[in-house]
mmCIF file of C-alpha atoms in Angstrom:
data_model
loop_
_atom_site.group_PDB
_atom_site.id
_atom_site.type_symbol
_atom_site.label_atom_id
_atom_site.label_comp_id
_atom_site.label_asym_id
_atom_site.label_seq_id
_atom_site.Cartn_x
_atom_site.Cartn_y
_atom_site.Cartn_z
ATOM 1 C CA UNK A 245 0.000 0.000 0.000
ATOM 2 C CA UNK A 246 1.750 3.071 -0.991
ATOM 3 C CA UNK A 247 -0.918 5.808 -0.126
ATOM 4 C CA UNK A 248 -2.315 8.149 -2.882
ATOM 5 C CA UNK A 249 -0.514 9.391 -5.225
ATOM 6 C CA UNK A 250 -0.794 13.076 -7.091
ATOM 7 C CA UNK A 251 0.936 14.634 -9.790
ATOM 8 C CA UNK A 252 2.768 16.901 -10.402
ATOM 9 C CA UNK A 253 2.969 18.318 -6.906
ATOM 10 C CA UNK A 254 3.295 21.601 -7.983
ATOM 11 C CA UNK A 255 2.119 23.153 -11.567
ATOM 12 C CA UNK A 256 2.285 27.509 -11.970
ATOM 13 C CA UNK A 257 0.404 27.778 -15.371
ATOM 14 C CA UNK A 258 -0.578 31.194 -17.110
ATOM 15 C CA UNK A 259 -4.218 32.558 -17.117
ATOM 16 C CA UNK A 260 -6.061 30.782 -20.017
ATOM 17 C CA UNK A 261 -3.767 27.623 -20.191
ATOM 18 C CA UNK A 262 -5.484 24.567 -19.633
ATOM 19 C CA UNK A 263 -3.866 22.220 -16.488
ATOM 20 C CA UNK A 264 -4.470 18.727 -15.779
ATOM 21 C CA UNK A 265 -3.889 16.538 -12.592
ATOM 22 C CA UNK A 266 -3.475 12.895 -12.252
ATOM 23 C CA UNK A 267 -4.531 10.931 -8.940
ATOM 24 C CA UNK A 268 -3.689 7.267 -8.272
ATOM 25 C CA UNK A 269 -5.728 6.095 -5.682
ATOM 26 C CA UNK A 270 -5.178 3.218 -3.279
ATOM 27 C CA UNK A 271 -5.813 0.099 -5.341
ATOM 28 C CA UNK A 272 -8.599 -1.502 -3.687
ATOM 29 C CA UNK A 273 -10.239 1.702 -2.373
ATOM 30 C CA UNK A 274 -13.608 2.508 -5.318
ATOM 31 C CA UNK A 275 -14.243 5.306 -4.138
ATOM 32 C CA UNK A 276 -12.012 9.056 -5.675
ATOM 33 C CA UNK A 277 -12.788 12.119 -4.705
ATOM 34 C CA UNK A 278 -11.697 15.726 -5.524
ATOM 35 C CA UNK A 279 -11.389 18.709 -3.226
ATOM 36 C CA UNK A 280 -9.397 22.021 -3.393
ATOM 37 C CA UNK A 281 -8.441 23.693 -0.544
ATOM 38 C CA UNK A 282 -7.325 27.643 -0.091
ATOM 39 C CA UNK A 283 -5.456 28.813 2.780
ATOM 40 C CA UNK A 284 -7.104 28.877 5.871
ATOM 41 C CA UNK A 285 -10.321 26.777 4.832
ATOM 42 C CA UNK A 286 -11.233 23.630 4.865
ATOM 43 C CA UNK A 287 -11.162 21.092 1.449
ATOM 44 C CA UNK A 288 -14.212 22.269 -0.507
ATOM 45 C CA UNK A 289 -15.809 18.971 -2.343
ATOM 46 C CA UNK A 290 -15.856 19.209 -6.123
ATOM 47 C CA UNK A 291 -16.570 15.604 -7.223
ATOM 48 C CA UNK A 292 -16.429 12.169 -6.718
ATOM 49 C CA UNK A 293 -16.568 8.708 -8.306
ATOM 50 C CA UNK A 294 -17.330 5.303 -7.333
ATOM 51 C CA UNK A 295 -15.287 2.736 -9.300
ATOM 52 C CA UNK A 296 -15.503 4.450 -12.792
ATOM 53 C CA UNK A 297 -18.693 5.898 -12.462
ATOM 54 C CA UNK A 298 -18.704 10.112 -11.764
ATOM 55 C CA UNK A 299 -21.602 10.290 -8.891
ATOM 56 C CA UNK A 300 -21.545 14.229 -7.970
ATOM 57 C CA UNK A 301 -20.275 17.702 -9.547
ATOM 58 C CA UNK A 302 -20.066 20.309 -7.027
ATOM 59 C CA UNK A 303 -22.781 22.847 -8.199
ATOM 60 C CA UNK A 304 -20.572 25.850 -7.778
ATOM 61 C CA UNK A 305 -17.680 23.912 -9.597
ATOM 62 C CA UNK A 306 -17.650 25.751 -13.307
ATOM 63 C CA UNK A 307 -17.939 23.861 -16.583
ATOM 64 C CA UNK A 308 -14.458 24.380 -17.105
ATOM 65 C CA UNK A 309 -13.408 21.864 -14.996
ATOM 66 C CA UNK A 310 -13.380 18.292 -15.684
ATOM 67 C CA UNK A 311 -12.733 14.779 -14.192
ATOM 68 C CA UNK A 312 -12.600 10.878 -14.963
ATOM 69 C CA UNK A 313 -11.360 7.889 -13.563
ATOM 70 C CA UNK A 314 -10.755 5.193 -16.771
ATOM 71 C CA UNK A 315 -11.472 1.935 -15.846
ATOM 72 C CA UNK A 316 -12.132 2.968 -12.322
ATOM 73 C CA UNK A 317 -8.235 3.496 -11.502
ATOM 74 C CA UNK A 318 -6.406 6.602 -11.468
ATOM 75 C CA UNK A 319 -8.467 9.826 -12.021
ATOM 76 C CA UNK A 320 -7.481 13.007 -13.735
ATOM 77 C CA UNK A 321 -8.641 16.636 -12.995
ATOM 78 C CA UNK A 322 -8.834 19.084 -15.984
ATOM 79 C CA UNK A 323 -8.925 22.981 -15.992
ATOM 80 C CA UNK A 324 -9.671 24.860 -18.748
ATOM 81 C CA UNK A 325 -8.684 28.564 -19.270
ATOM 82 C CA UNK A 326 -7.379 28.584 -15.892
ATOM 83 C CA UNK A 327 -7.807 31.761 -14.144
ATOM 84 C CA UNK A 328 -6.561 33.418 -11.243
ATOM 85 C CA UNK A 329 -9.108 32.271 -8.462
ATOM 86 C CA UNK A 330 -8.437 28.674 -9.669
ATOM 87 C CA UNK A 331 -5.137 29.403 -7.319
ATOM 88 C CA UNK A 332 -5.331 26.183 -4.233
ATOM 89 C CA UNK A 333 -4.676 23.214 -3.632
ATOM 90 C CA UNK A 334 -6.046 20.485 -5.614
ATOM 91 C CA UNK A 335 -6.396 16.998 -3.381
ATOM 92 C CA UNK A 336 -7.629 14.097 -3.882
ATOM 93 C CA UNK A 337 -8.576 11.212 -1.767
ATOM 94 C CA UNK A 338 -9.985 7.815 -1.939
ATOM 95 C CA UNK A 339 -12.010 5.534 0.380
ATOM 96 C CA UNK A 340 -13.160 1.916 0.622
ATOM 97 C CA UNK A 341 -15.703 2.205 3.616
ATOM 98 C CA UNK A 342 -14.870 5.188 6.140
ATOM 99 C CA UNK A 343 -12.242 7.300 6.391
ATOM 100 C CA UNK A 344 -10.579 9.023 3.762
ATOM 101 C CA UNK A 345 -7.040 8.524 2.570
ATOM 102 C CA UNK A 346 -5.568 11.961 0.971
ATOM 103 C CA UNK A 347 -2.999 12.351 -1.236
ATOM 104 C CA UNK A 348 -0.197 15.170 -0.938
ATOM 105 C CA UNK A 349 -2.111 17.601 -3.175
ATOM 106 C CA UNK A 350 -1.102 19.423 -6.259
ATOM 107 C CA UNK A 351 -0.480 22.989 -5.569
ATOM 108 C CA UNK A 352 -1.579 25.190 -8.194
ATOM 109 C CA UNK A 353 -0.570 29.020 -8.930
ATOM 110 C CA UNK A 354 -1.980 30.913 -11.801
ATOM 111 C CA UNK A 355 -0.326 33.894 -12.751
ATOM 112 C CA UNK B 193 -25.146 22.355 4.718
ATOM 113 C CA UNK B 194 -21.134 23.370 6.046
ATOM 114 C CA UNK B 195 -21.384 22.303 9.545
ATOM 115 C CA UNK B 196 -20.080 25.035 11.717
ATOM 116 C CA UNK B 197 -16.624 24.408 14.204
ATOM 117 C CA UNK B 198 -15.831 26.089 17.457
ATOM 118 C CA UNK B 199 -13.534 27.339 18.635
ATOM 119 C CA UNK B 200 -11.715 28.788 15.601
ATOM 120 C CA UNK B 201 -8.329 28.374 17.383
ATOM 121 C CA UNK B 202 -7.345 27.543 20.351
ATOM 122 C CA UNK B 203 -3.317 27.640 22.121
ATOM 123 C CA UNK B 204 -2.873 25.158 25.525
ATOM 124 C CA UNK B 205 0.398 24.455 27.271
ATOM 125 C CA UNK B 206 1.469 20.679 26.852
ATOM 126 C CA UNK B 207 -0.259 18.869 29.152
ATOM 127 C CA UNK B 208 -4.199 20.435 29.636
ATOM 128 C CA UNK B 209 -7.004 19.915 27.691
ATOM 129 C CA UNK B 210 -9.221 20.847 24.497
ATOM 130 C CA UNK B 211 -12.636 20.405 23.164
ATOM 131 C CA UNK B 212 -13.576 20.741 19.486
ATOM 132 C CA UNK B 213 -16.571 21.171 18.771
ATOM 133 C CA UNK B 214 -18.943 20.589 15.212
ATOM 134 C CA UNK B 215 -22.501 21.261 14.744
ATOM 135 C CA UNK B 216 -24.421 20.793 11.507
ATOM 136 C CA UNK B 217 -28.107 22.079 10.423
ATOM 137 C CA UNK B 218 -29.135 18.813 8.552
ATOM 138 C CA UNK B 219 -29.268 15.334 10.296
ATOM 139 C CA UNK B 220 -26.074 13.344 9.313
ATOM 140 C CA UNK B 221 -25.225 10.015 8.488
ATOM 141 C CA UNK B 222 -21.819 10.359 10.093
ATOM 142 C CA UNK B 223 -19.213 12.618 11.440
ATOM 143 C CA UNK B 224 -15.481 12.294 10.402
ATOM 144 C CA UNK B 225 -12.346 13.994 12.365
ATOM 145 C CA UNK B 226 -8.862 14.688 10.796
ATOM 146 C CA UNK B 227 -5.970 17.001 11.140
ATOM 147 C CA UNK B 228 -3.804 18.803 9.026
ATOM 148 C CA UNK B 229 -0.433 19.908 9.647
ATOM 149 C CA UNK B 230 1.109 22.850 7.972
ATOM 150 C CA UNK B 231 1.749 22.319 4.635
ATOM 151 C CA UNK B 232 0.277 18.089 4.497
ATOM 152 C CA UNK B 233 -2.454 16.383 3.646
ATOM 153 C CA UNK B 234 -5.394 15.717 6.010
ATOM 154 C CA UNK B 235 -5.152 12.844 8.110
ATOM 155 C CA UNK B 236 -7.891 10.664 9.047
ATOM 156 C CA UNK B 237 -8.755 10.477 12.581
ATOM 157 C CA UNK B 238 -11.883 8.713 13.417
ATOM 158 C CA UNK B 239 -15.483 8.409 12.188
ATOM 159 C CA UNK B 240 -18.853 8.155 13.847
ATOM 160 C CA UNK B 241 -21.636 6.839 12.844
ATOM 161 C CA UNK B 242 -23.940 5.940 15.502
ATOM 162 C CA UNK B 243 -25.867 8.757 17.835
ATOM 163 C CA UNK B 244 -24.416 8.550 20.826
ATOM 164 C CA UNK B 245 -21.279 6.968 19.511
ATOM 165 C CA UNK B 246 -18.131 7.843 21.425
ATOM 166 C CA UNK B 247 -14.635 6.666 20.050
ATOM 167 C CA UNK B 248 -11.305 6.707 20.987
ATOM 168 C CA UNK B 249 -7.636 6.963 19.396
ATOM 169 C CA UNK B 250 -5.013 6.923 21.857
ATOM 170 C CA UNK B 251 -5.520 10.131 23.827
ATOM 171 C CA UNK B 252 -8.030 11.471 21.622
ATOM 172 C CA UNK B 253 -11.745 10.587 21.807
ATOM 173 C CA UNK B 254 -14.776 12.029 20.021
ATOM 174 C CA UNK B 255 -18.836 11.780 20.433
ATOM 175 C CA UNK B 256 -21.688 12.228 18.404
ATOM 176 C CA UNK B 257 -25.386 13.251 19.260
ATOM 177 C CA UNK B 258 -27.247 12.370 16.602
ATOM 178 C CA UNK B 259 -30.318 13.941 17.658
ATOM 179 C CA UNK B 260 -28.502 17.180 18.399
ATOM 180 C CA UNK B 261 -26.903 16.664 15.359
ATOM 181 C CA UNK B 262 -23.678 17.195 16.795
ATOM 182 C CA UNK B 263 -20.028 16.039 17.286
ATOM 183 C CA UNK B 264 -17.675 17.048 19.972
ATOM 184 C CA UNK B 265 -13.440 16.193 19.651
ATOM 185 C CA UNK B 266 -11.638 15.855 22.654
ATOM 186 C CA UNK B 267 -7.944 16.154 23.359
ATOM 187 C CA UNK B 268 -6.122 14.478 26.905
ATOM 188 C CA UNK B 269 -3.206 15.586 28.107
ATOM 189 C CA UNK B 270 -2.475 17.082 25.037
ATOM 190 C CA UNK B 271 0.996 16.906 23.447
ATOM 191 C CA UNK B 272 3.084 18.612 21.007
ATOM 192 C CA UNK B 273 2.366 16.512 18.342
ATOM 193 C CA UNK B 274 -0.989 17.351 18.390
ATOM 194 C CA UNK B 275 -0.727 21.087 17.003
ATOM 195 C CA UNK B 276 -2.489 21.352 14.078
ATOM 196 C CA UNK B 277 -5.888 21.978 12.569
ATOM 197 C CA UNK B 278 -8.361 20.414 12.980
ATOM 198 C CA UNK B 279 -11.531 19.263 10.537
ATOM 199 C CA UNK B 280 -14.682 17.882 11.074
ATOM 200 C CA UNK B 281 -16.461 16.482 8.141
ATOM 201 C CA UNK B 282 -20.073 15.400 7.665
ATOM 202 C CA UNK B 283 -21.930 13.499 5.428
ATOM 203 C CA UNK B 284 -26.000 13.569 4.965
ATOM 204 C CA UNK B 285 -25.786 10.389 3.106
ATOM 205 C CA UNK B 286 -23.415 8.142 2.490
ATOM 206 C CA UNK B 287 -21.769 10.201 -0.458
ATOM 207 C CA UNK B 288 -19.264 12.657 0.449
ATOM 208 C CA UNK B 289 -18.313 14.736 2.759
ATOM 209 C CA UNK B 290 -18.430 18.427 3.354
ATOM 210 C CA UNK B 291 -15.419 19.941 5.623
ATOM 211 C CA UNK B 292 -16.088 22.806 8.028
ATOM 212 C CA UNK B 293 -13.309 25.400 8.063
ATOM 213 C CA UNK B 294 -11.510 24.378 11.110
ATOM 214 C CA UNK B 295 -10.377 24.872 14.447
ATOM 215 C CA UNK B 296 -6.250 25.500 14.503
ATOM 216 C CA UNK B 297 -4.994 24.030 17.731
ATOM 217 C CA UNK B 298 -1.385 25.318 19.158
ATOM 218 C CA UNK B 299 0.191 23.770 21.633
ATOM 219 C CA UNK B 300 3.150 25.500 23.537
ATOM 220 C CA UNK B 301 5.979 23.293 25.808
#
């Protein structure tokens, strides 16, 4: 068991580039969720999947973002046309029954 | 549908004792407790799913009252490992779960 895994760990992109993030989730854990986090707040949910099935979008998460999980493995997290308030941390975490198990994050910085 | 935490922060000396405390609006299916450290990833802590549940992880403990909709963490004879923040999370269902925005804990030798 080697945890979750996120890459890259860090990404600064300019305003209008489009980002993506790649989580690899514990292997027998079907459950992946997303969440970014800003400094002093808690993660904010933004989706989720069970095995490869996408359950829940956030409702204030905008259409520019996307996410899958192929073959209910690893899971990437798209942003179009970044912008400046997409500045956070990106985490992700997966889950069998119970807790969550997070990954490192990806810090992202748009400038 | 955040549930709310209290304090926001709190600083003890090594040694005394905190309370951490997480209300929600909605009825819940469970409450979860982890805590961050400066610049890592949240670490899982315990979950509740029962009302009146109480569980325990080495000096910490933590209750639920379902029908107050309610969760309280507690810290013993707390040490400096435990600085930190700390986040309740709560789920309605058994979908996700939506964080509150913490309660920073500092403890001083």
């Amino acid at each position: 068991d080697t945890g979750v895994s996120q890459n890259p760990r860090h990404k600064i992109t300019k305003r209008g580039q489009n980002v993506t993030f790649r989580c690899d989730p514990i292997s027998e854990h079907n459950r992946l969720y997303w969440y970014r986090q800003t400094l002093g707040q808690g993660p904010e949910f933004l989706t989720y999947f069970q095995n490869e099935a996408q359950l829940e979008k956030s409702r204030l998460l905008s259409d520019r973002f996307s996410a899958e999980r192929p073959k209910g493995s690893f899971s990437t997290l798209e942003i179009q046309r970044t912008e400046q308030g997409d500045s956070a941390m990106y985490l992700c975490a997966s889950s069998l029954a119970g807790g969550y198990t997070f990954g490192s994050g990806t810090r992202l910085t748009v400038v | 549908q955040q549930p709310v935490q209290s304090p926001q922060a709190v600083i003890l000396r090594e040694g005394e004792d905190a309370v951490i405390n997480c209300s929600s609006s909605k009825a819940l299916y469970s409450v979860h407790w982890y805590r961050q450290k400066h610049g890592e990833a949240p670490v899982f802590l315990m979950i509740l799913l029962k009302g009146g549940e109480q569980k325990g992880h080495e000096k910490i403990s933590a209750s639920f009252n379902e029908k107050k909709q309610q969760s309280s963490l507690y810290l013993t004879a707390s040490q400096l490992s435990y600085s930190g923040t700390y986040f309740c999370g709560t789920e309605i269902r058994d979908d996700k779960i939506i964080f509150g925005k913490g309660t920073r804990l500092h403890i001083l030798p």
